[in-house]
Coordinates of C-alpha atoms and ligand atoms in Angstrom, one line a residue:
M20 CA 43.3 56.1 -8.9
L21 CA 41.8 52.6 -10.9
R22 CA 43.3 50.7 -7.6
S23 CA 41.1 52.8 -5.0
A24 CA 38.3 52.3 -7.6
F25 CA 38.5 48.8 -7.9
L26 CA 39.0 48.4 -3.7
W27 CA 35.6 50.5 -3.3
L28 CA 34.0 48.3 -5.5
S29 CA 35.2 45.2 -3.7
E30 CA 33.3 46.4 -0.6
R31 CA 29.4 46.9 -2.7
R32 CA 27.7 43.9 -2.1
G33 CA 25.2 45.2 -4.9
V34 CA 27.2 45.0 -7.8
F35 CA 28.9 41.7 -6.4
N36 CA 25.5 40.1 -7.1
F37 CA 24.9 41.5 -10.5
V38 CA 28.6 40.6 -11.7
K39 CA 28.2 36.8 -10.2
R40 CA 25.9 36.5 -12.6
N41 CA 27.4 37.6 -15.3
G42 CA 29.7 34.5 -17.8
L43 CA 32.3 36.6 -18.8
A44 CA 33.5 38.0 -14.8
R45 CA 32.8 33.9 -13.5
R46 CA 35.2 32.9 -16.1
F47 CA 37.5 35.8 -15.3
A48 CA 37.1 34.9 -11.7
S49 CA 38.6 31.1 -12.7
R50 CA 41.7 32.4 -13.3
F51 CA 42.7 34.1 -10.2
V52 CA 39.9 31.3 -8.3
A53 CA 40.8 27.5 -8.3
G54 CA 36.5 26.9 -8.6
E55 CA 33.7 27.1 -6.0
T56 CA 34.4 23.9 -3.8
L57 CA 36.7 22.4 -2.2
D58 CA 37.2 19.2 -4.6
T59 CA 37.9 21.8 -7.2
A60 CA 40.8 23.3 -4.7
I61 CA 42.0 19.8 -3.9
A62 CA 42.4 19.6 -8.1
A63 CA 44.5 22.4 -8.5
A64 CA 46.3 21.7 -5.3
R65 CA 47.4 18.2 -7.4
D66 CA 48.4 19.8 -10.3
L67 CA 50.7 22.9 -8.1
N68 CA 52.1 20.0 -6.2
Q69 CA 52.7 18.2 -9.6
R70 CA 55.3 21.1 -10.6
D71 CA 56.1 20.8 -6.7
I72 CA 55.0 23.7 -5.2
T73 CA 53.4 22.8 -2.5
V74 CA 49.7 25.0 -1.5
T75 CA 47.8 27.4 0.9
L76 CA 44.0 26.9 0.9
D77 CA 41.5 29.9 1.4
L78 CA 38.0 29.5 1.7
L79 CA 36.7 32.9 0.2
G80 CA 35.0 34.8 2.8
E81 CA 35.9 38.1 5.1
S82 CA 33.6 39.6 7.7
V83 CA 30.5 37.5 9.0
T84 CA 28.1 38.7 11.4
S85 CA 26.7 35.7 13.2
R86 CA 28.2 33.3 15.5
E87 CA 26.6 30.7 13.5
E88 CA 28.0 31.4 10.6
A89 CA 31.6 32.6 12.2
R90 CA 31.6 28.6 13.8
E91 CA 30.7 27.1 9.6
A92 CA 33.4 28.8 8.6
S93 CA 35.7 27.3 11.4
N94 CA 34.3 23.8 10.6
Q95 CA 35.2 24.6 7.0
A96 CA 38.6 25.3 7.3
V97 CA 38.9 22.1 9.2
E98 CA 37.9 20.3 6.7
I99 CA 39.5 22.0 4.6
L100 CA 42.4 20.8 6.7
N101 CA 40.8 16.9 6.8
R102 CA 40.9 16.9 2.9
I103 CA 44.4 18.0 2.6
H104 CA 46.0 15.1 4.8
A105 CA 43.4 12.4 3.5
S106 CA 44.3 13.5 -0.5
G107 CA 48.2 13.3 0.8
V108 CA 48.2 17.0 -0.9
R109 CA 51.3 18.9 0.1
G110 CA 49.9 22.6 1.5
N111 CA 48.4 24.2 4.7
V112 CA 45.7 26.8 4.9
S113 CA 44.8 30.4 5.4
V114 CA 42.0 31.9 7.0
K115 CA 40.8 35.1 8.0
L116 CA 40.3 36.2 11.8
T117 CA 37.1 38.7 10.7
Q118 CA 35.4 35.7 9.0
M119 CA 35.9 33.8 11.9
G120 CA 33.9 36.1 14.2
L121 CA 36.2 39.4 15.3
D122 CA 34.1 41.4 13.9
I123 CA 31.3 39.9 16.5
D124 CA 33.7 39.8 19.4
R125 CA 37.1 38.6 20.3
T126 CA 36.0 35.6 22.0
V127 CA 34.3 34.2 19.4
A128 CA 37.3 34.2 16.6
L129 CA 39.7 33.2 19.6
E130 CA 37.4 29.9 20.5
N131 CA 36.8 29.6 15.8
M132 CA 40.7 29.7 16.1
T133 CA 41.4 27.4 18.7
R134 CA 39.9 24.9 16.9
I135 CA 41.0 24.7 14.1
L136 CA 44.7 25.2 15.2
D137 CA 44.0 22.4 17.9
R138 CA 43.3 20.1 14.2
A139 CA 46.2 21.2 12.6
R140 CA 48.1 20.8 15.5
E141 CA 46.6 16.8 15.0
L142 CA 47.4 17.0 11.5
Q143 CA 50.6 18.6 12.0
S144 CA 50.3 21.7 9.9
F145 CA 49.3 24.9 9.5
A146 CA 47.3 28.0 9.7
R147 CA 48.1 31.4 8.8
I148 CA 45.6 34.4 9.5
D149 CA 46.3 36.4 7.2
M150 CA 46.1 40.1 7.4
E151 CA 42.8 42.9 6.7
A152 CA 42.6 46.1 6.1
S153 CA 44.3 48.3 8.9
A154 CA 41.4 48.4 11.7
Y155 CA 42.7 44.5 11.9
V156 CA 45.8 44.7 12.3
E157 CA 45.9 45.5 15.7
P158 CA 43.1 43.4 16.6
T159 CA 44.9 40.5 15.1
L160 CA 48.1 41.1 16.2
D161 CA 47.2 41.0 19.8
L162 CA 45.0 37.6 19.3
F163 CA 48.1 35.9 17.8
R164 CA 50.4 37.6 20.6
N165 CA 47.9 36.7 23.2
G166 CA 46.5 33.9 22.9
L167 CA 47.1 31.6 19.6
H168 CA 50.4 32.1 19.0
E169 CA 51.6 31.3 22.8
R170 CA 49.2 28.3 22.0
F171 CA 50.1 26.9 19.1
G172 CA 53.9 27.5 18.1
D173 CA 54.7 27.1 14.8
T174 CA 51.4 25.7 14.2
T175 CA 50.0 29.5 13.3
G176 CA 51.9 32.3 11.8
V177 CA 50.7 36.0 10.3
V178 CA 50.8 38.4 7.6
I179 CA 52.7 41.4 7.6
Q180 CA 52.2 44.9 5.3
S181 CA 55.2 46.6 4.0
M182 CA 52.6 49.7 2.8
L183 CA 52.2 49.7 7.1
R184 CA 54.4 52.5 8.8
R185 CA 54.0 50.4 12.1
S186 CA 55.3 47.0 10.2
A187 CA 59.1 47.5 11.4
D188 CA 58.3 47.4 14.4
D189 CA 55.6 44.4 14.7
V190 CA 58.2 43.1 12.7
A191 CA 61.3 43.2 15.2
D192 CA 58.3 42.3 17.9
L193 CA 57.2 39.0 15.9
I194 CA 61.1 37.7 15.6
A195 CA 61.6 37.9 19.2
R196 CA 58.8 35.8 19.8
H197 CA 60.2 33.6 17.1
A198 CA 56.7 33.8 15.3
R199 CA 56.1 32.7 11.5
V200 CA 55.5 35.8 8.9
R201 CA 54.0 36.0 5.7
L202 CA 55.7 39.1 4.3
V203 CA 53.1 41.0 1.4
K204 CA 53.0 44.6 0.0
G205 CA 49.1 45.0 1.3
A206 CA 45.9 45.0 -0.5
Y207 CA 43.4 47.5 0.9
S208 CA 43.8 51.3 0.3
E209 CA 44.9 53.0 3.8
P210 CA 45.2 56.6 5.0
A211 CA 48.7 58.7 4.3
S212 CA 48.8 58.9 7.9
I213 CA 49.2 55.9 8.4
A214 CA 50.7 54.0 5.2
F215 CA 53.0 54.4 2.9
P216 CA 51.6 56.7 -0.2
D217 CA 54.5 56.4 -2.6
K218 CA 55.0 52.2 -4.3
R219 CA 58.9 53.1 -4.2
D220 CA 58.5 53.5 -0.3
V221 CA 56.0 50.2 -0.1
D222 CA 59.0 48.3 -1.7
R223 CA 62.0 49.6 0.2
S224 CA 60.0 49.4 3.2
F225 CA 59.5 45.9 1.6
A226 CA 63.1 44.8 0.7
T227 CA 64.3 46.0 4.5
L228 CA 61.5 43.9 6.1
A229 CA 62.4 40.9 4.2
E230 CA 66.4 41.2 4.9
R231 CA 65.3 41.4 8.4
L232 CA 63.2 38.5 8.2
L233 CA 65.8 36.7 6.3
A234 CA 68.4 37.0 8.7
E235 CA 66.6 36.3 12.0
G236 CA 63.2 35.2 11.0
N237 CA 61.2 31.7 11.8
Y238 CA 61.2 30.6 8.2
P239 CA 59.1 33.8 6.7
A240 CA 57.5 33.4 3.9
I241 CA 58.4 35.7 0.9
A242 CA 54.5 37.0 -0.9
T243 CA 55.3 38.8 -4.0
H244 CA 55.3 38.7 -8.0
D245 CA 57.4 41.8 -8.1
E246 CA 60.7 40.5 -9.8
R247 CA 63.1 43.0 -8.8
L248 CA 62.6 42.1 -5.0
I249 CA 62.3 38.8 -5.4
R250 CA 65.7 39.6 -7.3
H251 CA 67.1 41.5 -4.3
V252 CA 65.7 38.7 -1.9
T253 CA 67.9 35.8 -3.9
E254 CA 71.2 38.4 -3.9
F255 CA 70.6 39.2 -0.8
V256 CA 70.3 35.3 0.7
A257 CA 73.3 34.5 -1.4
H258 CA 75.0 37.4 0.2
E259 CA 74.8 36.0 3.5
G260 CA 75.2 32.0 3.4
I261 CA 71.6 32.0 3.9
A262 CA 69.8 28.0 3.0
N263 CA 66.9 28.0 0.2
S264 CA 65.6 25.4 3.6
R265 CA 65.2 28.6 5.8
F266 CA 62.0 31.0 3.9
E267 CA 60.1 30.2 1.1
F268 CA 58.5 32.5 -2.1
Q269 CA 54.6 32.5 -2.2
M270 CA 52.6 33.8 -5.0
L271 CA 48.8 33.9 -5.6
Y272 CA 47.1 31.2 -7.6
G273 CA 47.4 32.3 -11.8
V274 CA 49.1 35.6 -11.3
R275 CA 53.1 34.8 -12.9
R276 CA 53.0 31.1 -13.0
D277 CA 56.6 31.6 -15.0
L278 CA 57.9 33.2 -12.3
Q279 CA 56.7 30.6 -9.4
D280 CA 58.4 27.7 -11.8
R281 CA 61.5 29.3 -12.5
L282 CA 62.2 30.1 -9.1
R283 CA 61.3 26.9 -8.0
R284 CA 63.6 24.9 -10.6
E285 CA 66.3 27.4 -9.1
G286 CA 65.8 25.3 -6.1
Y287 CA 63.8 27.5 -3.7
N288 CA 60.6 26.7 -2.2
V289 CA 57.4 27.5 -3.9
R290 CA 54.0 28.0 -2.4
V291 CA 50.9 28.8 -3.8
Y292 CA 48.2 30.9 -2.1
V293 CA 45.0 29.0 -3.9
P294 CA 41.2 30.6 -3.0
F295 CA 38.0 29.1 -4.3
G296 CA 34.4 29.6 -2.9
T297 CA 31.2 30.9 -4.0
Q298 CA 32.8 34.2 -2.6
W299 CA 35.4 35.2 -4.5
Y300 CA 33.8 39.0 -5.9
P301 CA 35.9 41.1 -3.0
Y302 CA 38.8 39.4 -4.2
L303 CA 38.8 39.2 -7.6
M304 CA 38.2 42.9 -7.9
R305 CA 41.7 43.5 -5.2
R306 CA 43.3 41.8 -7.9
L307 CA 42.1 44.2 -10.4
G308 CA 42.6 46.7 -9.1
E309 CA 46.5 45.5 -8.9
R310 CA 47.3 45.0 -12.4
P311 CA 45.3 47.6 -15.0
A312 CA 45.8 44.4 -18.1
N313 CA 43.5 42.5 -16.2
V314 CA 40.7 45.0 -16.6
A315 CA 42.3 45.1 -20.0
F316 CA 41.4 41.5 -20.3
I317 CA 38.0 41.8 -19.4
V318 CA 37.4 44.7 -22.0
G319 CA 38.8 42.9 -24.8
N320 CA 37.1 39.5 -23.9
L321 CA 33.9 41.7 -23.8
L322 CA 34.5 43.7 -27.5
K323 CA 35.7 40.0 -28.9
E324 CA 31.8 38.6 -27.9
T325 CA 30.0 41.1 -29.1
V326 CA 31.8 40.9 -32.4
S327 CA 31.2 37.7 -32.9
R328 CA 27.5 37.4 -31.6
R329 CA 26.9 39.5 -34.8
Ligands
FDA24 P1 52.9 44.5 -7.1 O1 51.8 44.8 -6.6 O2 53.7 45.6 -7.1 O3 52.6 44.1 -8.7 C1 54.6 43.4 -9.3 C2 54.1 42.2 -10.7 O4 53.9 41.4 -10.3 C3 53.3 43.5 -11.7 O5 54.3 44.1 -11.7 C4 52.9 42.1 -12.6 O6 53.8 41.5 -13.3 C5 52.4 41.2 -10.8 N1 51.1 41.0 -10.8 C6 50.6 41.3 -9.4 N2 50.0 41.2 -9.1 C7 49.2 40.9 -10.3 C8 47.7 40.4 -10.5 N3 46.9 40.5 -9.5 N4 47.6 39.4 -11.9 C9 48.9 39.7 -12.7 N5 50.3 40.6 -12.6 C10 49.9 40.5 -11.1 N6 47.9 41.3 1.4 C11 46.9 41.6 2.2 O7 47.0 43.0 2.4 N7 47.2 40.8 3.3 C12 47.3 39.3 2.8 O8 47.1 38.0 3.8 C13 47.9 38.9 2.0 N8 48.2 37.4 1.8 C14 49.0 37.6 0.5 C15 49.8 35.9 0.4 C16 50.2 35.8 -1.0 C17 51.0 34.1 -1.6 C18 49.9 36.8 -2.1 C19 51.5 36.6 -3.0 C20 49.8 38.0 -1.8 C21 49.0 38.0 -0.9 N9 48.6 40.0 -0.5 C22 48.1 39.9 0.8 C23 48.5 40.4 -1.8 C24 49.8 41.3 -1.3 O9 49.4 42.5 -0.6 C25 49.8 42.2 -2.6 O10 48.7 43.5 -3.1 C26 49.8 41.6 -4.2 O11 50.8 40.4 -3.6 C27 50.2 42.2 -5.2 O12 51.6 42.8 -4.4 P2 52.8 42.0 -5.2 O13 53.7 42.0 -4.2 O14 52.7 41.3 -6.1 O15 53.7 43.3 -6.5

């Protein structure tokens, strides 16, 4: 219920304009977003690297409506790759296809992704294509399968959401193609016809898909903060004799820092997804929807501010 409300809010531009002017919301956003510029993101990446954690940088922004905006977004992704290389940061980049023009025309997105991946390959880096709401799953996988993966191979990868009923088939197909997959639960609100409405089924699906990817996949990324599922994975790899070098855990910037460090100390590869940029509102709303305690944090601070002003 609360989650749906935040997902609904994430699509309201008018609310964003209001929230953007609010100091508390901006401060709260800074917990999940590494600033508004590439400089602040690189600084956050350096801090994470010092904890021996790698990063994937994401310039926040979703569906663009003009070719110029899409082109500009791809220029920025290339710039991120250049800065990562020049600064010696251990990291790569994540992008969204709607940011690259998928809503305008498939060929616009293909052209922009090709520029990014050409540069990623020159730098021996990597660009992950994030997964968006269900309407984009087929177009995203189609562009990945028929255009990007066959040309760029391990320079790129996709994301599979365990909440979707179709994901078992998609995972089988991607394993057969030797494609790199990040497994997540899924951050969007989807109808029961295509997604598991019960969280327990989403978690069960995650565990099953993680096992398949770990056993047969190509360096999968297991992206969750769910300790139970993380334990399931560590027990599974120990039991199957799967080396730590064959996969990585991924978590979000600002979420469960303790767990990130603990897994790294235990010898697992850990990568943190570092979002930055001015378009932080929809991202922040999705994070709030995932954890009611975050809302309590905001309300608590609002109360404190109100009391201290008296
Ligand atoms: P779940 O939501 O069940 O949370 C398990 C526990 O983790 C919670 O009890 C809490 O302790 C902690 N936790 C989770 N979220 C928190 C938060 N926001 N604040 C504080 N604590 C929190 N989704 C998508 O649809 N497409 C994508 O491309 C990606 N990409 C992506 C990359 C990476 C690296 C990660 C980690 C996640 C994504 N996601 C995503 C988001 C993903 O789908 C999912 O919404 C979140 O990871 C939250 O789900 P959990 O697996 O953490 O479990």
